[in-house]
């Protein structure tokens, strides 16, 4: 799966154009609109690969692309809010206890902050695990509420197939991050090149997630065994 994911964009007739556009927009993601365009492209990758279509999408129909990316980004933002709000609650509580002037309450506040950091880390990992599934479910319907369907999310997140696919995608992202870090040793040019590497590895990772989602959601129904004693007509 990893080798197919790495070759995914290369098999497109528009590979050079897609990588150039994706890299440039990743570089200017701080302007938000390019970020939404890249997110919209990843949604298309999820949609196609989940349906078994390995032809990479292209950057076109920009209005629809950006709207889809905006919705996908909103889904990811809502998920990311959860660990952030929890951490802030622990930090504020710990700060108030520490400012009370009591050694005991100050110690409790310090312990609370430490526990809050652990909870934040656990929730952040959970969010990182859940967001690709939420994006894949959204890609199927283009309805923002699909990213928060409890029954679907619960079923997929505990599926071993999804866990394996997520770990594979995560490994691709990690390798891409290492390559980007090495490129950043070269001033300016390395930073620019890392944007293209980041886009390429993100597409490869979402290729894996898309195929994983399709395997879970669209696998053909297994034939049910014949009921004993049933007479075929």
CSV table of C-alpha atoms in Angstrom, one decimal:
chain,number,residue,atom,x,y,z
A,1,UNK,CA,0.0,0.0,0.0
A,2,UNK,CA,2.8,2.4,0.8
A,3,UNK,CA,4.5,2.0,-2.6
A,4,UNK,CA,1.1,2.5,-4.4
A,5,UNK,CA,0.5,5.6,-2.2
A,6,UNK,CA,3.9,7.1,-3.1
A,7,UNK,CA,3.3,6.5,-6.8
A,8,UNK,CA,-0.2,7.7,-6.8
A,9,UNK,CA,0.3,11.3,-8.0
A,10,UNK,CA,3.0,10.2,-10.5
A,11,UNK,CA,0.5,8.1,-12.4
A,12,UNK,CA,-1.5,11.2,-13.3
A,13,UNK,CA,-1.1,12.9,-16.7
A,14,UNK,CA,-1.3,16.2,-14.8
A,15,UNK,CA,1.2,15.2,-12.0
A,16,UNK,CA,3.6,18.0,-12.5
A,17,UNK,CA,0.8,20.7,-12.6
A,18,UNK,CA,-0.9,19.2,-9.6
A,19,UNK,CA,2.3,19.0,-7.5
A,20,UNK,CA,3.3,22.5,-8.5
A,21,UNK,CA,-0.1,24.0,-7.6
A,22,UNK,CA,-0.4,22.0,-4.5
A,23,UNK,CA,3.1,22.9,-3.3
A,24,UNK,CA,2.6,26.6,-4.0
A,25,UNK,CA,-0.8,26.7,-2.2
A,26,UNK,CA,0.7,24.8,0.8
A,27,UNK,CA,3.5,27.4,0.9
A,28,UNK,CA,0.9,30.1,1.1
A,29,UNK,CA,-1.6,28.3,3.3
A,30,UNK,CA,-1.4,31.1,5.9
A,31,UNK,CA,-3.6,33.1,3.5
A,32,UNK,CA,-6.3,30.5,4.3
A,33,UNK,CA,-7.9,30.3,0.8
A,34,UNK,CA,-4.9,28.3,-0.5
A,35,UNK,CA,-5.3,26.1,2.6
A,36,UNK,CA,-8.9,25.5,1.8
A,37,UNK,CA,-8.0,24.6,-1.8
A,38,UNK,CA,-5.5,22.0,-0.6
A,39,UNK,CA,-8.0,20.6,1.9
A,40,UNK,CA,-10.6,20.4,-0.9
A,41,UNK,CA,-8.2,18.5,-3.0
A,42,UNK,CA,-7.6,16.0,-0.2
A,43,UNK,CA,-11.3,15.6,0.1
A,44,UNK,CA,-11.4,14.7,-3.6
A,45,UNK,CA,-8.6,12.2,-3.1
A,46,UNK,CA,-10.6,10.6,-0.3
A,47,UNK,CA,-13.8,10.5,-2.3
A,48,UNK,CA,-12.1,8.9,-5.4
A,49,UNK,CA,-9.9,6.3,-3.7
A,50,UNK,CA,-12.7,5.2,-1.4
A,51,UNK,CA,-14.7,4.3,-4.5
A,52,UNK,CA,-11.7,2.5,-6.0
A,53,UNK,CA,-10.8,5.2,-8.5
A,54,UNK,CA,-7.1,5.6,-8.5
A,55,UNK,CA,-7.0,8.4,-11.0
A,56,UNK,CA,-5.7,11.4,-9.1
A,57,UNK,CA,-8.0,14.4,-9.2
A,58,UNK,CA,-6.9,17.8,-10.6
A,59,UNK,CA,-7.3,21.3,-9.4
A,60,UNK,CA,-10.4,22.5,-11.2
A,61,UNK,CA,-13.9,23.8,-10.3
A,62,UNK,CA,-12.2,26.1,-7.8
A,63,UNK,CA,-15.4,27.3,-6.1
A,64,UNK,CA,-16.5,23.9,-5.2
A,65,UNK,CA,-13.0,22.8,-4.3
A,66,UNK,CA,-12.6,25.7,-1.8
A,67,UNK,CA,-16.0,25.3,-0.3
A,68,UNK,CA,-15.3,21.6,0.3
A,69,UNK,CA,-12.0,22.5,1.8
A,70,UNK,CA,-13.6,25.1,4.0
A,71,UNK,CA,-16.1,22.5,5.3
A,72,UNK,CA,-13.3,19.9,5.9
A,73,UNK,CA,-11.2,22.5,7.7
A,74,UNK,CA,-14.2,23.4,9.9
A,75,UNK,CA,-14.6,19.7,10.8
A,76,UNK,CA,-10.9,19.4,11.8
A,77,UNK,CA,-11.1,22.7,13.7
A,78,UNK,CA,-14.0,21.5,15.8
A,79,UNK,CA,-12.2,18.3,16.7
A,80,UNK,CA,-9.0,20.2,17.5
A,81,UNK,CA,-11.0,22.5,19.9
A,82,UNK,CA,-11.7,19.6,22.3
A,83,UNK,CA,-8.2,19.1,23.6
A,84,UNK,CA,-7.5,22.8,23.5
A,85,UNK,CA,-10.5,23.7,25.7
A,86,UNK,CA,-9.7,20.9,28.1
A,87,UNK,CA,-6.1,22.0,28.5
A,88,UNK,CA,-7.2,25.6,29.0
A,89,UNK,CA,-9.6,24.5,31.7
A,90,UNK,CA,-6.8,22.6,33.6
A,91,UNK,CA,-4.4,25.6,33.2
A,92,UNK,CA,-6.8,28.1,34.5
A,93,UNK,CA,-7.8,25.9,37.4
A,94,UNK,CA,-4.2,25.2,38.2
A,95,UNK,CA,-3.3,28.9,38.0
A,96,UNK,CA,-6.2,29.9,40.3
A,97,UNK,CA,-5.2,27.4,42.8
A,98,UNK,CA,-1.5,28.4,42.6
A,99,UNK,CA,-2.5,32.0,43.1
A,100,UNK,CA,-4.4,31.2,46.3
A,101,UNK,CA,-1.4,31.6,48.5
A,102,UNK,CA,-1.8,28.1,50.0
A,103,UNK,CA,1.0,25.6,49.6
A,104,UNK,CA,-1.4,22.7,49.6
A,105,UNK,CA,-3.7,24.3,47.0
A,106,UNK,CA,-0.6,25.4,45.0
A,107,UNK,CA,0.6,21.8,44.9
A,108,UNK,CA,-2.8,20.5,43.9
A,109,UNK,CA,-2.8,23.1,41.1
A,110,UNK,CA,0.6,22.0,39.9
A,111,UNK,CA,-0.5,18.4,39.9
A,112,UNK,CA,-3.7,19.4,38.0
A,113,UNK,CA,-1.7,21.2,35.3
A,114,UNK,CA,0.5,18.1,34.9
A,115,UNK,CA,-2.6,15.9,34.6
A,116,UNK,CA,-4.1,18.4,32.2
A,117,UNK,CA,-1.1,18.1,29.9
A,118,UNK,CA,-1.4,14.3,29.9
A,119,UNK,CA,-5.1,14.5,29.1
A,120,UNK,CA,-4.4,17.1,26.4
A,121,UNK,CA,-1.8,14.8,24.9
A,122,UNK,CA,-4.2,11.8,24.9
A,123,UNK,CA,-7.0,13.8,23.4
A,124,UNK,CA,-4.7,15.3,20.8
A,125,UNK,CA,-3.7,11.8,19.7
A,126,UNK,CA,-7.3,10.7,19.6
A,127,UNK,CA,-8.2,13.7,17.5
A,128,UNK,CA,-5.4,13.0,15.1
A,129,UNK,CA,-6.7,9.4,14.8
A,130,UNK,CA,-10.3,10.5,14.3
A,131,UNK,CA,-10.0,13.4,11.9
A,132,UNK,CA,-9.1,11.4,8.8
A,133,UNK,CA,-12.1,9.2,9.3
A,134,UNK,CA,-14.3,12.3,9.8
A,135,UNK,CA,-12.9,13.7,6.6
A,136,UNK,CA,-13.5,10.5,4.7
A,137,UNK,CA,-17.1,10.3,5.9
A,138,UNK,CA,-17.6,13.9,4.9
A,139,UNK,CA,-16.1,13.3,1.4
A,140,UNK,CA,-18.8,10.7,0.7
A,141,UNK,CA,-21.7,13.0,1.2
A,142,UNK,CA,-20.2,16.6,1.3
A,143,UNK,CA,-22.5,17.2,4.3
A,144,UNK,CA,-20.5,18.7,7.2
A,145,UNK,CA,-22.6,16.8,9.7
A,146,UNK,CA,-21.2,13.5,8.3
A,147,UNK,CA,-17.9,14.4,10.1
A,148,UNK,CA,-19.6,14.0,13.4
A,149,UNK,CA,-21.8,11.0,13.0
A,150,UNK,CA,-21.3,9.1,16.3
A,151,UNK,CA,-22.4,5.7,15.1
A,152,UNK,CA,-20.2,5.7,12.0
A,153,UNK,CA,-17.2,7.2,13.8
A,154,UNK,CA,-17.4,4.8,16.7
A,155,UNK,CA,-17.7,1.8,14.4
A,156,UNK,CA,-14.8,2.8,12.2
A,157,UNK,CA,-12.4,4.0,14.9
A,158,UNK,CA,-12.4,0.6,16.6
A,159,UNK,CA,-12.0,-1.3,13.3
A,160,UNK,CA,-8.6,-3.0,13.0
A,161,UNK,CA,-8.5,-2.2,9.3
A,162,UNK,CA,-8.8,1.5,10.0
A,163,UNK,CA,-6.1,1.4,12.7
A,164,UNK,CA,-3.7,-0.3,10.2
A,165,UNK,CA,-4.5,2.2,7.5
A,166,UNK,CA,-4.1,5.1,9.9
A,167,UNK,CA,-0.7,3.8,11.1
A,168,UNK,CA,0.4,3.4,7.5
A,169,UNK,CA,-0.7,7.0,6.6
A,170,UNK,CA,1.0,8.3,9.8
A,171,UNK,CA,4.2,6.6,8.8
A,172,UNK,CA,4.1,8.3,5.4
A,173,UNK,CA,3.6,11.7,7.1
A,174,UNK,CA,6.4,11.1,9.5
A,175,UNK,CA,8.8,10.2,6.7
A,176,UNK,CA,7.7,13.3,4.9
A,177,UNK,CA,8.3,15.4,8.0
A,178,UNK,CA,11.8,14.0,8.3
A,179,UNK,CA,12.6,14.8,4.6
A,180,UNK,CA,11.2,18.3,5.1
A,181,UNK,CA,13.3,18.8,8.2
A,182,UNK,CA,16.4,17.8,6.3
A,183,UNK,CA,15.5,20.2,3.4
A,184,UNK,CA,15.1,23.0,5.9
A,185,UNK,CA,18.8,22.9,6.6
A,186,UNK,CA,19.1,24.8,3.3
A,187,UNK,CA,17.8,28.4,4.0
A,188,UNK,CA,14.8,29.6,2.0
A,189,UNK,CA,15.1,27.0,-0.8
A,190,UNK,CA,14.7,24.2,1.7
A,191,UNK,CA,11.6,25.8,3.2
A,192,UNK,CA,10.1,26.2,-0.2
A,193,UNK,CA,10.9,22.6,-1.2
A,194,UNK,CA,9.4,21.3,2.1
A,195,UNK,CA,6.0,22.7,1.1
A,196,UNK,CA,6.0,20.5,-2.0
A,197,UNK,CA,7.1,17.5,0.0
A,198,UNK,CA,4.4,18.2,2.6
A,199,UNK,CA,1.7,18.3,-0.1
A,200,UNK,CA,2.9,15.2,-1.8
A,201,UNK,CA,3.1,13.2,1.4
A,202,UNK,CA,-0.4,14.4,2.5
A,203,UNK,CA,-1.9,13.2,-0.7
A,204,UNK,CA,-0.1,9.9,-0.3
A,205,UNK,CA,-1.4,9.5,3.2
A,206,UNK,CA,-5.0,10.4,2.3
A,207,UNK,CA,-4.7,7.9,-0.6
A,208,UNK,CA,-4.2,5.2,2.1
A,209,UNK,CA,-7.0,6.6,4.2
A,210,UNK,CA,-9.4,6.6,1.2
A,211,UNK,CA,-8.7,3.0,0.3
A,212,UNK,CA,-9.0,2.0,3.9
A,213,UNK,CA,-12.3,3.8,4.2
A,214,UNK,CA,-13.5,2.1,1.0
A,215,UNK,CA,-12.5,-1.3,2.3
A,216,UNK,CA,-14.5,-0.7,5.5
A,217,UNK,CA,-17.5,1.0,4.1
A,218,UNK,CA,-17.9,-0.4,0.6
A,219,UNK,CA,-16.7,-4.0,1.0
A,220,UNK,CA,-19.0,-6.4,-0.8
A,221,UNK,CA,-21.5,-8.1,1.5
A,222,UNK,CA,-20.4,-11.6,2.3
A,223,UNK,CA,-22.8,-14.3,1.2
A,224,UNK,CA,-24.9,-15.5,4.0
A,225,UNK,CA,-24.8,-19.3,4.6
A,226,UNK,CA,-27.8,-21.1,3.6
A,227,UNK,CA,-30.3,-21.8,6.4
A,228,UNK,CA,-30.3,-25.5,7.3
A,229,UNK,CA,-33.3,-27.2,5.9
A,230,UNK,CA,-34.1,-24.4,3.5
A,231,UNK,CA,-35.4,-25.6,0.1
A,232,UNK,CA,-34.0,-23.7,-2.9
A,233,UNK,CA,-36.6,-22.9,-5.5
